[in-house]
Amino acid sequence: MPASVPNPSASDRVDPAHTPLTALPGVGARVAEKLAARDLHNLQDLWLLLPRQYEDRTALTPIRVLQPGLTAQVEGRVEAVERGFRYRPMLRVAISDGSQGTLVLRFFHFRAAQVAQFTPGARLRAYGTPRPGQHGLEMVHPSYRILGADDAAELSEGLDPVYPAIEGIGPATLRKLIGQALDHLPDEQALELLPQAWLQERKLPGLRDALRIMHRPPKDADVAALLAGTHPAQRRLALEELLAHHLSLRRQRIALQAHAATPLRGGTLADKLRKALPFALTGAQERVYAQVREDLAKAMPMLRLVQGDVGSGKTVVAALAALLAIENGRQAALMAPTELLAEQHLNNLRAWLEPLGVRIAWLAGKVAGRARETALASVAGGEAQLVVGTHALMQEGVVFRDLALAIVDEQHRFGVHQRLALRDKGGEDGRVPHQLVMTATPIPRTLAMAAYADLDVSAIDELPPGRTPVQTVVLSGERRPELVERIRAACAEGRQAYWVCTIIDESDEVIAQAAQATFEALSKALPALRVGFVHGRMKARDKQAAMIAFKSGELDLLVATTVIEVGVDVPNASLMIVENAERLGLAQLHQLRGRVGRGSAASTCVLLYQPPLSMMAKQRLETMRQTNDGFVIAEKDLELRGPGELLGTRQTGLAAFRVADLARDADLLPFVHRVAERLLQESPQLADRLVDRWIGSAARYAAA
Ligand code: ADP
Ligand code: MG
């Protein structure tokens, strides 16, 4: 580490960073509690509570020159007020400003006191985004302020920060509190944790300056950059935040790997399976299996994520790994997110492993009574060599005799906390199981770097030979009738089809109703076919029964909501129709499409859309039409909508970013990656302070 790393102990005799918020005037026990509920405990937490966006109230725009879609601030007098009740209560306030323009402010929620304020002639200032209305432009729910006669109503000097909402604390109060906290910002020396050289090289400001620019943008600040999130102040904070997150994940990994694990060597059993399989492993499977073997041979727990598109053949790799544990006289467990998927694994693994003499136990919610007791006893006693079940395996107080390898399918539904819980499932000798995590949601390389810094990542980036790529067709919803014919033709050839109904932004109830209507219409239009129906509001048992009927060929057509998204394998299904495909994200469309094209027959996926298409939707559908490659789609997805949704953020903790945006700041990651290792080795205390600053109690919780 360069010698310029500041020495904290010299200057922070009084440590403002950790001063509790109750030290601020106006923060009593009640307010402190509300802040604490959002993990805001000390001054430092408020310094780092960064604006979500900015509002530009530095100028007034004459009403006449307002442009639809362009946010602006206006000032005018109330001309007319109208209260209506068409479909719901509504308040319309017309204002004008002498620029010969009229603007309507429209409210759907309002209180009587508010209505009383809008007396004709009253002067007010409003800030919002105009859009075309019935009578010229209107702003819906603008923020506004009534101006008194002697109100000087000065304009803002710089951009106004907009902070995340905190329940029970109004925006004005919050702004005031943050302002007070900022008054206690120590000087740069005491505050800065990053070496000067890093910052100078990248022309980034120090922390103190960066915080002040973000919270109180000066008059001459680069507004466009701030609004776009690319201002050097934001980049600087993003750099520090990404580094802190990375360090925190690396530390978790180091802590876990400080435990011992059983080295799993050999491979005779695994070779037997390979010989018995009706296919040869693909090059990608060989490569990943070799990586896994190398990890397992160590006396340190493996922490590896295997990414592989649907159908890339992850299960075989998992089975080979399990055999290594079994050959060494230890147990392996395989967990899936749903019973249906767990059962699918069970069937595959039984077919592959039982001929080799492997004893498999099955533990799922529906295994009850005597069967369950027997299964639990065989797991605890060690007769069961492989245990297959849902993720609940980890929480149900299942006791293993000798668990040496835990395999988790569909990582994005499996949290860091659960991963840590595995630590405690090892043997009595304090050994921790190796962990193999498999996911079918490809994540762009840059993101994987940030999201899984605690895991090693491998990719099975090749499909088994002989698969015909799914052909994707994008059609307007008007062409729906043609598709009925297409289904009839496919099923006449002995194939099966899916019809997927999607309605986003509606309750499950509404989706179920719409899907029900489609189900009835299709059943009527295709009387010769056996049509099934699954939706999210069905009982798990009924849902599963329908899926199993489809899988076993008792149904020709399955009408479904997006519940079929994950992992169901029906090789004979070769046609999928997705309604309202424009409403789904790329990752979801790709997952859905992965349900077909699993057999040798040429498959088709028809994406029906309702015109008009937004630019984004058009790009998504076009991407789907052009490629079947999950990694390409993931990159495009990242570009189109950013990383948050991509990762199903809650579990990964990535939603917690305050300023960093993985799509925008991805270029910082290689640097973060590089310096994090050095920091951990050479300046562990500095690493601690960075993690404490940005992640604080959340990290303490995760490590507990
Ligand atoms: P996923 O990665 O989606 O979990 P699976 O492991 O379910 O994929 O594999 C999909 C199908 O491909 C299975 O029927 C499996 O037996 C088959 N398969 C796996 N590897 C190969 C291979 N190397 N060659 C041919 N078929 C394979
Ligand atoms: Mg799978």
XYZ file of C-alpha atoms and ligand atoms in Angstrom:
732
model
C 0.000 0.000 0.000
C 1.387 3.472 -0.779
C 2.701 5.323 2.226
C 0.035 7.976 1.769
C -2.632 5.866 3.448
C -3.790 8.206 6.206
C -3.254 7.169 9.734
C -6.654 7.339 11.366
C -5.691 7.145 15.013
C -3.818 10.461 14.980
C -6.639 12.750 13.996
C -9.877 11.264 15.223
C -9.647 11.750 18.917
C -13.232 12.929 18.674
C -14.818 10.657 16.144
C -17.664 12.493 14.454
C -18.282 9.587 12.121
C -19.555 7.406 14.942
C -21.332 10.120 16.883
C -24.894 8.909 17.426
C -27.632 10.800 15.615
C -29.263 11.731 18.910
C -26.455 14.294 19.220
C -28.194 16.352 16.513
C -30.734 18.928 17.646
C -34.229 17.664 16.963
C -33.326 13.976 17.098
C -34.972 12.417 20.114
C -35.622 8.779 20.815
C -38.604 8.655 18.435
C -36.817 10.094 15.418
C -33.696 8.083 16.190
C -35.761 4.940 16.144
C -37.187 5.743 12.729
C -33.711 6.426 11.402
C -32.365 3.255 12.983
C -35.077 1.286 11.208
C -33.298 2.292 8.001
C -29.912 1.402 9.416
C -28.997 5.029 10.065
C -27.274 5.203 13.424
C -24.476 7.738 13.359
C -23.376 10.870 11.539
C -21.413 8.891 9.012
C -24.571 7.039 8.018
C -26.230 10.360 7.169
C -23.216 11.596 5.222
C -23.559 8.512 3.104
C -27.316 8.742 2.688
C -26.912 10.078 -0.826
C -29.493 11.774 -3.012
C -31.409 9.468 -5.310
C -31.780 12.223 -7.835
C -31.756 15.975 -8.209
C -34.326 18.594 -9.026
C -33.363 21.680 -10.895
C -35.188 24.610 -9.320
C -32.592 27.164 -10.180
C -34.837 28.793 -12.776
C -38.473 29.395 -13.667
C -39.811 28.274 -17.013
C -42.540 30.373 -18.633
C -45.635 28.182 -18.998
C -45.862 28.975 -22.679
C -42.515 27.305 -23.462
C -43.053 24.131 -21.400
C -42.305 20.957 -23.316
C -44.044 17.659 -22.674
C -41.717 15.307 -20.843
C -39.258 17.982 -19.763
C -39.334 18.567 -16.032
C -39.518 22.221 -15.095
C -40.378 24.710 -12.412
C -43.133 27.243 -13.048
C -44.759 30.029 -11.108
C -48.263 31.334 -11.647
C -51.576 32.326 -10.178
C -54.564 30.083 -9.704
C -57.166 30.768 -12.385
C -59.719 28.072 -11.784
C -60.229 25.063 -9.561
C -62.354 22.091 -10.431
C -63.155 19.086 -8.324
C -64.370 16.111 -10.197
C -65.208 12.540 -9.699
C -65.032 10.502 -12.841
C -63.504 7.151 -11.994
C -61.900 8.405 -8.838
C -61.699 11.736 -6.989
C -59.760 14.357 -8.847
C -58.686 17.933 -8.420
C -57.706 20.190 -11.312
C -56.050 23.521 -10.694
C -55.442 25.773 -13.692
C -52.644 28.302 -13.339
C -51.271 30.978 -15.653
C -48.240 33.198 -15.496
C -48.707 36.045 -17.928
C -46.743 34.197 -20.619
C -50.086 33.531 -22.304
C -50.009 29.932 -21.277
C -52.185 27.857 -18.984
C -51.103 24.771 -17.127
C -53.292 22.314 -15.277
C -52.089 20.765 -12.041
C -53.926 17.525 -11.491
C -54.263 15.643 -8.206
C -55.854 12.300 -7.464
C -55.113 12.231 -3.775
C -55.653 15.407 -1.807
C -56.926 16.656 1.482
C -59.575 19.272 2.128
C -56.946 21.644 3.537
C -55.112 21.422 0.264
C -58.171 22.291 -1.750
C -58.743 25.348 0.423
C -55.263 26.651 -0.434
C -56.001 26.924 -4.111
C -58.091 30.068 -4.004
C -58.296 31.871 -7.339
C -55.534 34.451 -7.513
C -53.234 32.604 -5.101
C -49.611 32.609 -6.225
C -47.838 29.287 -6.342
C -44.748 27.600 -7.577
C -44.849 24.061 -8.963
C -42.244 21.592 -10.048
C -43.089 18.625 -12.221
C -43.110 17.010 -15.626
C -45.738 18.334 -18.036
C -47.603 15.969 -20.305
C -50.357 16.506 -22.828
C -53.814 16.611 -21.200
C -57.340 17.272 -22.369
C -56.876 21.027 -22.351
C -53.209 21.623 -23.067
C -50.358 20.576 -20.811
C -50.800 19.265 -17.297
C -48.627 18.166 -14.405
C -49.863 15.235 -12.347
C -49.016 15.463 -8.668
C -46.341 18.123 -9.002
C -44.554 19.242 -5.883
C -45.750 22.761 -5.184
C -45.646 25.582 -2.711
C -48.137 28.408 -2.162
C -46.313 31.733 -2.026
C -47.416 34.376 0.455
C -47.658 38.012 -0.578
C -44.288 38.930 0.958
C -42.556 35.658 0.128
C -39.346 36.552 -1.690
C -39.381 32.985 -3.040
C -35.738 32.878 -3.951
C -34.654 30.335 -6.495
C -32.333 27.501 -5.513
C -28.669 28.262 -6.057
C -27.796 24.755 -7.134
C -29.598 21.492 -7.803
C -31.874 20.314 -4.986
C -31.069 16.826 -3.720
C -33.911 14.327 -3.432
C -33.290 11.770 -0.709
C -34.767 8.317 -0.315
C -38.027 8.463 1.618
C -37.845 7.427 5.241
C -41.051 6.419 6.917
C -42.166 8.870 9.554
C -39.673 11.571 8.628
C -40.676 14.241 6.121
C -38.335 15.171 3.281
C -37.717 18.672 4.652
C -36.754 17.336 8.073
C -34.490 14.767 6.548
C -32.769 17.408 4.421
C -32.234 19.494 7.524
C -30.780 16.580 9.481
C -28.401 15.698 6.681
C -27.352 19.336 6.481
C -26.586 19.319 10.195
C -24.638 16.096 9.915
C -22.610 17.568 7.082
C -21.675 20.521 9.273
C -19.731 18.016 11.364
C -17.753 16.610 8.444
C -14.157 16.399 9.615
C -11.350 17.731 7.457
C -10.157 15.771 4.485
C -7.210 14.307 6.385
C -9.347 12.669 9.014
C -11.969 11.506 6.569
C -10.042 10.146 3.647
C -9.322 6.447 3.505
C -8.223 6.065 -0.110
C -4.623 6.767 -1.105
C -4.142 10.107 -2.857
C -2.423 8.424 -5.775
C -5.551 6.454 -6.704
C -7.628 9.571 -6.772
C -5.147 11.732 -8.631
C -4.643 9.095 -11.284
C -8.373 9.103 -11.972
C -8.861 12.831 -11.420
C -11.316 12.137 -8.622
C -12.015 14.443 -5.672
C -11.363 13.609 -2.026
C -14.198 12.224 0.064
C -15.033 15.487 1.768
C -15.372 17.358 -1.498
C -17.254 14.528 -3.102
C -19.816 14.408 -0.294
C -20.317 18.151 -0.349
C -20.806 18.199 -4.098
C -23.363 15.412 -3.960
C -25.365 16.774 -1.056
C -25.102 20.450 -1.967
C -24.300 20.736 -5.637
C -22.625 24.106 -6.152
C -23.937 26.607 -8.672
C -21.287 25.803 -11.227
C -21.534 21.999 -10.880
C -21.836 19.976 -14.056
C -25.576 19.422 -13.869
C -25.798 16.995 -16.750
C -23.108 14.779 -15.241
C -24.742 14.840 -11.817
C -28.115 13.917 -13.235
C -26.532 11.112 -15.245
C -24.585 9.839 -12.242
C -21.238 10.247 -13.975
C -19.904 13.246 -12.067
C -16.390 12.697 -10.628
C -17.887 13.083 -7.143
C -20.249 10.180 -7.813
C -17.541 8.099 -9.437
C -15.304 8.635 -6.470
C -17.974 7.525 -4.022
C -18.901 4.615 -6.258
C -15.280 3.516 -6.285
C -15.098 3.516 -2.522
C -18.438 1.796 -2.155
C -17.630 -0.950 -4.642
C -14.353 -1.497 -2.885
C -16.064 -1.731 0.497
C -18.584 -4.287 -0.783
C -15.908 -6.298 -2.423
C -13.820 -6.302 0.727
C -16.771 -7.384 2.791
C -17.508 -10.363 0.537
C -13.851 -11.319 0.381
C -13.655 -11.223 4.142
C -16.625 -13.548 4.430
C -14.910 -15.891 2.053
C -11.659 -15.757 3.977
C -13.513 -16.403 7.227
C -15.276 -19.419 5.762
C -12.131 -20.776 4.207
C -10.292 -20.480 7.492
C -12.275 -23.569 8.472
C -11.027 -26.974 7.468
C -12.816 -29.180 4.965
C -12.373 -32.805 4.058
C -10.190 -33.185 0.982
C -12.088 -35.313 -1.529
C -9.759 -37.182 -3.846
C -9.990 -40.197 -6.105
C -12.460 -40.410 -8.968
C -13.009 -44.122 -9.555
C -16.740 -43.931 -8.919
C -17.045 -40.820 -11.031
C -15.260 -42.568 -13.882
C -17.739 -45.419 -13.637
C -20.587 -42.979 -14.097
C -18.861 -41.362 -17.048
C -18.513 -44.735 -18.720
C -22.146 -45.565 -18.102
C -23.521 -42.302 -19.473
C -25.009 -42.466 -22.975
C -23.053 -39.333 -23.927
C -19.594 -37.837 -23.595
C -19.088 -34.679 -21.546
C -18.773 -31.471 -23.521
C -15.488 -29.606 -23.400
C -17.042 -27.059 -21.054
C -18.309 -29.771 -18.705
C -14.849 -31.368 -18.674
C -13.233 -28.057 -17.843
C -15.622 -27.211 -15.038
C -15.482 -30.711 -13.583
C -11.677 -30.451 -13.527
C -11.929 -27.142 -11.646
C -14.328 -28.666 -9.143
C -12.055 -31.666 -8.619
C -9.116 -29.445 -7.978
C -11.108 -27.466 -5.387
C -12.415 -30.572 -3.684
C -8.956 -32.061 -3.318
C -8.033 -29.250 -0.936
C -8.436 -29.259 2.824
C -10.225 -25.905 2.522
C -13.916 -25.575 1.690
C -14.661 -25.089 -1.983
C -16.848 -22.057 -2.745
C -17.679 -22.329 -6.391
C -20.484 -21.045 -8.575
C -21.165 -22.846 -11.825
C -23.034 -20.738 -14.340
C -24.537 -22.505 -17.270
C -27.408 -21.780 -19.549
C -30.524 -23.920 -19.302
C -29.755 -27.307 -20.788
C -25.995 -26.906 -20.629
C -25.761 -29.997 -18.435
C -24.961 -28.813 -14.941
C -26.575 -31.816 -13.260
C -23.989 -34.282 -14.524
C -21.192 -32.148 -13.137
C -23.002 -32.037 -9.798
C -23.411 -35.824 -9.844
C -19.703 -36.336 -10.522
C -18.812 -34.045 -7.633
C -21.208 -35.901 -5.340
C -19.529 -39.176 -6.268
C -16.199 -37.818 -5.085
C -17.685 -37.193 -1.643
C -19.285 -40.630 -1.622
C -16.111 -42.396 -2.725
C -14.383 -40.763 0.246
C -16.973 -42.202 2.596
C -18.711 -38.866 3.166
C -22.152 -37.487 2.375
C -23.308 -35.049 -0.273
C -26.540 -33.055 -0.421
C -28.274 -31.526 -3.425
C -30.870 -28.812 -2.951
C -33.250 -27.193 -5.420
C -35.601 -24.238 -4.942
C -38.856 -26.118 -5.569
C -40.075 -29.638 -4.930
C -40.714 -30.176 -8.597
C -37.123 -29.374 -9.472
C -35.784 -31.356 -6.558
C -37.820 -34.327 -7.725
C -36.513 -33.977 -11.245
C -32.988 -34.118 -9.835
C -33.940 -37.086 -7.722
C -35.119 -39.010 -10.771
C -32.002 -38.201 -12.779
C -29.673 -39.017 -9.943
C -31.415 -42.265 -9.104
C -31.111 -43.395 -12.708
C -27.431 -42.503 -12.807
C -26.196 -43.368 -9.347
C -28.246 -46.254 -8.014
C -26.736 -48.661 -10.584
C -23.406 -47.726 -8.982
C -24.752 -48.785 -5.605
C -25.222 -45.269 -4.225
C -27.937 -44.886 -1.558
C -30.054 -41.776 -1.999
C -32.407 -40.207 0.540
C -35.298 -37.971 -0.518
C -36.398 -35.181 1.794
C -39.094 -32.795 0.710
C -42.086 -31.148 2.331
C -44.425 -33.847 1.116
C -42.298 -36.636 2.567
C -44.027 -37.081 5.904
C -44.645 -39.487 8.733
C -42.824 -42.792 8.749
C -41.108 -42.128 5.413
C -39.709 -38.916 6.734
C -38.432 -40.466 9.924
C -36.731 -43.209 7.971
C -35.132 -40.672 5.662
C -33.952 -38.493 8.542
C -32.519 -41.505 10.343
C -30.636 -42.617 7.261
C -29.186 -39.135 6.850
C -28.161 -38.946 10.483
C -26.841 -42.485 10.542
C -24.892 -42.129 7.347
C -26.651 -44.895 5.364
C -27.803 -42.245 2.947
C -24.817 -41.177 0.887
C -26.627 -38.528 -1.104
C -29.544 -36.466 0.153
C -31.802 -34.712 -2.333
C -34.386 -32.121 -1.340
C -35.440 -28.506 -1.364
C -33.491 -25.660 0.182
C -35.453 -26.364 3.351
C -32.989 -29.205 3.870
C -30.747 -26.621 5.403
C -33.268 -25.206 7.823
C -35.291 -28.186 8.905
C -32.904 -29.306 11.574
C -31.761 -32.104 9.339
C -28.702 -33.689 10.924
C -26.066 -35.163 8.671
C -23.632 -37.810 9.729
C -20.840 -36.514 7.607
C -21.776 -33.845 5.089
C -18.760 -32.976 2.974
C -20.375 -31.392 -0.086
C -23.469 -29.226 -0.399
C -24.740 -28.604 -3.916
C -27.227 -25.787 -4.356
C -29.202 -25.381 -7.589
C -30.443 -21.964 -8.734
C -28.237 -19.714 -6.686
C -30.231 -16.542 -7.252
C -32.863 -17.832 -4.904
C -30.362 -18.800 -2.287
C -29.061 -16.059 -0.030
C -25.668 -15.345 1.379
C -27.095 -16.045 4.824
C -28.223 -19.494 3.860
C -24.819 -20.090 2.393
C -23.281 -19.164 5.700
C -25.718 -21.440 7.513
C -24.197 -24.360 5.660
C -21.079 -23.800 7.671
C -22.860 -25.332 10.639
C -23.922 -28.469 8.830
C -20.463 -29.961 8.802
C -19.272 -32.801 10.946
C -18.493 -32.696 14.634
C -14.815 -32.349 13.886
C -15.471 -28.704 12.937
C -15.077 -29.347 9.241
C -17.140 -27.278 6.880
C -18.788 -28.721 3.762
C -17.566 -27.779 0.310
C -20.139 -25.699 -1.551
C -21.064 -25.995 -5.186
C -23.653 -23.511 -6.364
C -25.308 -23.833 -9.767
C -27.244 -21.172 -11.587
C -28.959 -21.028 -14.954
C -29.085 -17.252 -14.903
C -25.979 -16.185 -16.733
C -24.449 -13.101 -15.252
C -22.134 -10.860 -17.242
C -18.522 -11.282 -16.201
C -18.238 -7.813 -14.718
C -21.296 -8.363 -12.565
C -20.239 -11.780 -11.407
C -17.054 -10.153 -10.213
C -18.989 -7.819 -7.962
C -21.868 -10.035 -6.937
C -19.934 -13.177 -6.193
C -16.633 -11.923 -4.890
C -16.998 -14.591 -2.246
C -17.232 -17.380 -4.824
C -15.054 -18.715 -7.604
C -17.010 -18.662 -10.824
C -16.957 -21.249 -13.633
C -19.050 -21.231 -16.758
C -20.429 -24.124 -18.783
C -20.618 -22.032 -21.897
C -21.329 -24.723 -24.452
C -24.446 -26.789 -25.097
C -24.340 -30.552 -25.646
C -24.130 -31.376 -29.344
C -27.183 -32.175 -31.419
C -29.484 -29.506 -30.040
C -31.259 -27.526 -32.692
C -31.391 -23.918 -31.579
C -34.876 -22.656 -30.804
C -36.202 -20.502 -33.583
C -37.797 -17.351 -32.217
C -40.544 -15.498 -34.020
C -41.924 -12.135 -32.945
C -45.549 -11.499 -33.957
C -48.210 -8.925 -33.280
C -51.052 -10.182 -31.082
C -53.460 -9.906 -34.012
C -51.912 -13.010 -35.483
C -53.058 -15.053 -32.516
C -55.628 -17.094 -34.486
C -52.903 -18.493 -36.763
C -51.202 -19.929 -33.748
C -54.112 -22.144 -32.871
C -53.480 -23.888 -36.197
C -49.822 -24.149 -35.426
C -50.499 -25.839 -32.123
C -52.892 -28.249 -33.785
C -50.218 -29.158 -36.328
C -47.450 -29.628 -33.760
C -49.586 -31.804 -31.521
C -50.772 -33.838 -34.502
C -47.119 -34.799 -34.946
C -47.002 -35.984 -31.351
C -45.312 -32.870 -30.009
C -46.386 -30.794 -27.024
C -46.804 -27.055 -26.616
C -46.847 -24.354 -23.961
C -49.026 -21.281 -24.030
C -47.750 -18.744 -21.538
C -49.988 -15.929 -20.315
C -48.292 -12.930 -18.803
C -49.830 -9.924 -17.226
C -47.484 -7.856 -15.205
C -48.530 -5.142 -12.763
C -51.694 -6.971 -11.921
C -52.531 -9.092 -8.946
C -52.163 -12.856 -9.126
C -55.942 -12.956 -9.084
C -56.242 -10.950 -12.295
C -53.527 -12.975 -13.987
C -55.221 -16.185 -13.003
C -58.524 -14.948 -14.416
C -56.976 -13.884 -17.713
C -55.124 -17.155 -17.977
C -58.327 -19.002 -17.155
C -60.090 -17.240 -20.037
C -57.270 -18.174 -22.397
C -57.386 -21.736 -21.153
C -61.109 -21.947 -21.843
C -60.814 -20.347 -25.270
C -58.000 -22.656 -26.334
C -59.756 -25.735 -24.980
C -62.755 -24.810 -27.086
C -60.754 -24.024 -30.203
C -58.774 -27.261 -29.924
C -61.327 -29.870 -28.844
C -59.183 -32.780 -29.995
C -56.318 -31.853 -27.685
C -55.813 -32.549 -24.015
C -55.268 -29.119 -22.507
C -53.912 -28.488 -18.998
C -53.687 -25.351 -16.927
C -51.292 -24.157 -14.220
C -51.119 -20.831 -12.452
C -49.510 -19.389 -9.367
C -52.627 -19.399 -7.240
C -53.132 -23.123 -7.481
C -52.214 -25.338 -4.580
C -48.659 -26.571 -4.935
C -49.950 -30.114 -5.171
C -52.338 -29.367 -8.056
C -49.700 -27.356 -9.840
C -47.309 -30.206 -9.593
C -49.906 -32.722 -10.724
C -50.534 -30.682 -13.882
C -46.813 -30.370 -14.551
C -46.291 -34.074 -14.099
C -49.197 -34.859 -16.409
C -47.640 -32.639 -19.054
C -44.225 -34.130 -18.542
C -45.509 -37.665 -18.882
C -47.330 -36.819 -22.110
C -50.874 -37.010 -20.743
C -51.434 -33.440 -21.878
C -50.755 -31.971 -25.307
C -50.981 -28.314 -24.451
C -50.188 -26.607 -21.200
C -51.640 -23.160 -20.612
C -49.618 -21.529 -17.876
C -48.666 -18.323 -16.196
C -44.971 -17.665 -15.734
C -44.821 -20.266 -12.955
C -43.223 -22.663 -15.419
C -40.239 -20.405 -15.630
C -37.622 -22.384 -13.804
C -36.049 -25.671 -14.673
C -38.850 -27.966 -15.879
C -37.548 -30.429 -18.408
C -40.002 -31.732 -21.031
C -37.928 -32.710 -24.069
C -41.002 -33.444 -26.188
C -42.305 -29.868 -25.941
C -41.269 -28.066 -29.110
C -43.573 -25.071 -29.342
C -44.007 -22.208 -26.952
C -46.211 -19.192 -27.334
C -45.713 -16.271 -24.980
C -48.476 -13.700 -24.855
C -47.690 -10.060 -24.089
C -44.028 -10.859 -24.358
C -43.282 -7.134 -24.416
C -44.023 -7.009 -20.707
C -41.338 -9.426 -19.683
C -37.680 -8.744 -19.061
C -34.990 -10.427 -21.097
C -33.856 -12.765 -18.358
C -37.384 -14.015 -17.828
C -38.028 -14.457 -21.557
C -34.823 -16.390 -21.885
C -35.725 -18.629 -18.956
C -39.142 -19.274 -20.426
C -37.788 -20.065 -23.856
C -35.401 -22.533 -22.265
C -38.419 -24.809 -21.616
C -38.426 -25.754 -25.301
C -35.554 -26.951 -27.455
C -34.551 -29.543 -24.895
C -35.103 -32.495 -27.186
C -33.882 -33.292 -30.677
C -36.875 -31.809 -32.527
C -36.594 -28.312 -33.984
C -38.430 -25.980 -31.623
C -40.129 -22.659 -32.036
C -40.853 -19.880 -29.596
C -43.460 -17.351 -30.661
C -43.373 -14.037 -28.847
C -46.698 -12.259 -29.219
C -46.807 -8.573 -28.441
C -49.428 -5.867 -28.129
C -48.536 -2.841 -30.244
C -47.390 -0.131 -29.879
C -43.998 -1.291 -28.646
C -41.768 0.927 -26.570
C -38.172 1.320 -27.716
C -36.970 -0.845 -24.862
C -39.490 -3.589 -25.535
C -38.608 -3.551 -29.216
C -34.940 -4.004 -28.383
C -35.683 -6.824 -25.987
C -37.755 -8.755 -28.501
C -35.184 -8.144 -31.208
C -32.446 -9.488 -28.942
C -34.514 -12.593 -28.276
C -35.018 -13.090 -31.999
C -31.324 -12.730 -32.732
C -29.685 -14.930 -30.137
C -30.098 -17.979 -27.944
C -26.922 -17.315 -26.017
C -27.705 -16.611 -22.376
C -24.490 -14.690 -21.845
C -25.157 -12.367 -24.772
C -28.694 -11.845 -23.496
C -27.427 -11.107 -20.001
C -25.036 -8.466 -21.323
C -27.845 -6.863 -23.310
C -30.104 -7.007 -20.287
C -27.524 -5.254 -18.177
C -27.207 -2.568 -20.822
C -30.962 -2.077 -21.128
C -32.083 -2.044 -17.555
C -29.149 -2.072 -15.191
C -28.058 -4.711 -12.765
C -30.616 -4.364 -9.968
C -33.337 -6.548 -11.376
C -30.885 -8.770 -13.151
C -29.667 -10.318 -9.988
C -32.883 -10.478 -8.043
C -30.990 -8.136 -5.825
C -32.473 -8.705 -2.445
C -30.605 -11.895 -1.857
C -27.297 -10.717 -3.216
C -27.322 -7.547 -1.149
C -26.614 -5.563 -4.266
C -29.723 -3.444 -4.007
C -28.019 -1.902 -1.035
C -25.696 0.149 -3.196
C -26.034 3.789 -2.284
C -24.276 5.356 -5.190
C -22.597 2.726 -7.320
C -24.428 1.438 -10.349
C -22.924 -1.732 -11.702
C -23.900 -1.013 -15.268
C -22.540 2.521 -15.205
C -19.522 1.931 -13.015
C -18.521 -1.480 -14.306
C -15.215 -0.099 -15.571
C -14.134 0.484 -11.966
C -14.479 -3.179 -11.048
C -11.195 -4.567 -12.378
C -9.346 -1.949 -10.362
C -11.434 -2.662 -7.268
C -10.752 -6.346 -7.708
C -7.029 -5.769 -7.928
C -6.548 -3.427 -5.020
C -8.892 -5.303 -2.694
C -6.513 -8.251 -2.449
C -3.611 -5.974 -1.613
C -5.608 -4.051 0.947
C -6.673 -7.210 2.727
C -3.101 -8.356 2.998
C -1.293 -5.122 3.614
C -3.786 -2.866 5.400
C -6.473 -5.010 6.998
C -7.432 -2.222 9.398
C -8.075 0.128 6.539
C -10.223 -2.565 4.940
C -12.150 -2.847 8.210
C -12.793 0.882 8.266
C -14.023 0.904 4.677
C -16.419 -1.944 5.343
C -17.602 -0.324 8.549
C -18.232 2.952 6.765
C -20.254 1.593 3.868
C -21.789 -1.602 5.108
C -21.610 -1.194 8.845
C -24.077 -3.166 10.846
C -25.280 -5.134 7.832
C -21.826 -6.694 7.572
C -21.712 -7.368 11.273
C -25.015 -9.152 10.925
C -23.861 -11.242 7.992
C -20.699 -12.250 9.788
C -22.516 -13.171 12.989
P -29.154 -27.754 -16.816
O -27.786 -27.195 -16.975
O -30.212 -26.867 -17.370
O -29.429 -28.195 -15.412
P -29.360 -30.547 -17.317
O -28.272 -30.949 -16.431
O -30.763 -30.756 -16.869
O -29.177 -29.037 -17.742
O -29.114 -31.244 -18.716
C -30.054 -31.116 -19.756
C -30.124 -32.409 -20.561
O -28.906 -32.606 -21.283
C -30.294 -33.618 -19.695
O -31.210 -34.461 -20.317
C -28.912 -34.229 -19.668
O -28.933 -35.628 -19.455
C -28.376 -33.893 -21.026
N -26.913 -33.788 -21.124
C -26.082 -33.296 -20.190
N -24.804 -33.299 -20.633
C -24.837 -33.820 -21.877
C -23.824 -34.080 -22.862
N -22.557 -33.820 -22.642
N -24.241 -34.600 -24.041
C -25.535 -34.868 -24.266
N -26.529 -34.644 -23.387
C -26.189 -34.123 -22.199
Mg -30.779 -27.786 -13.887
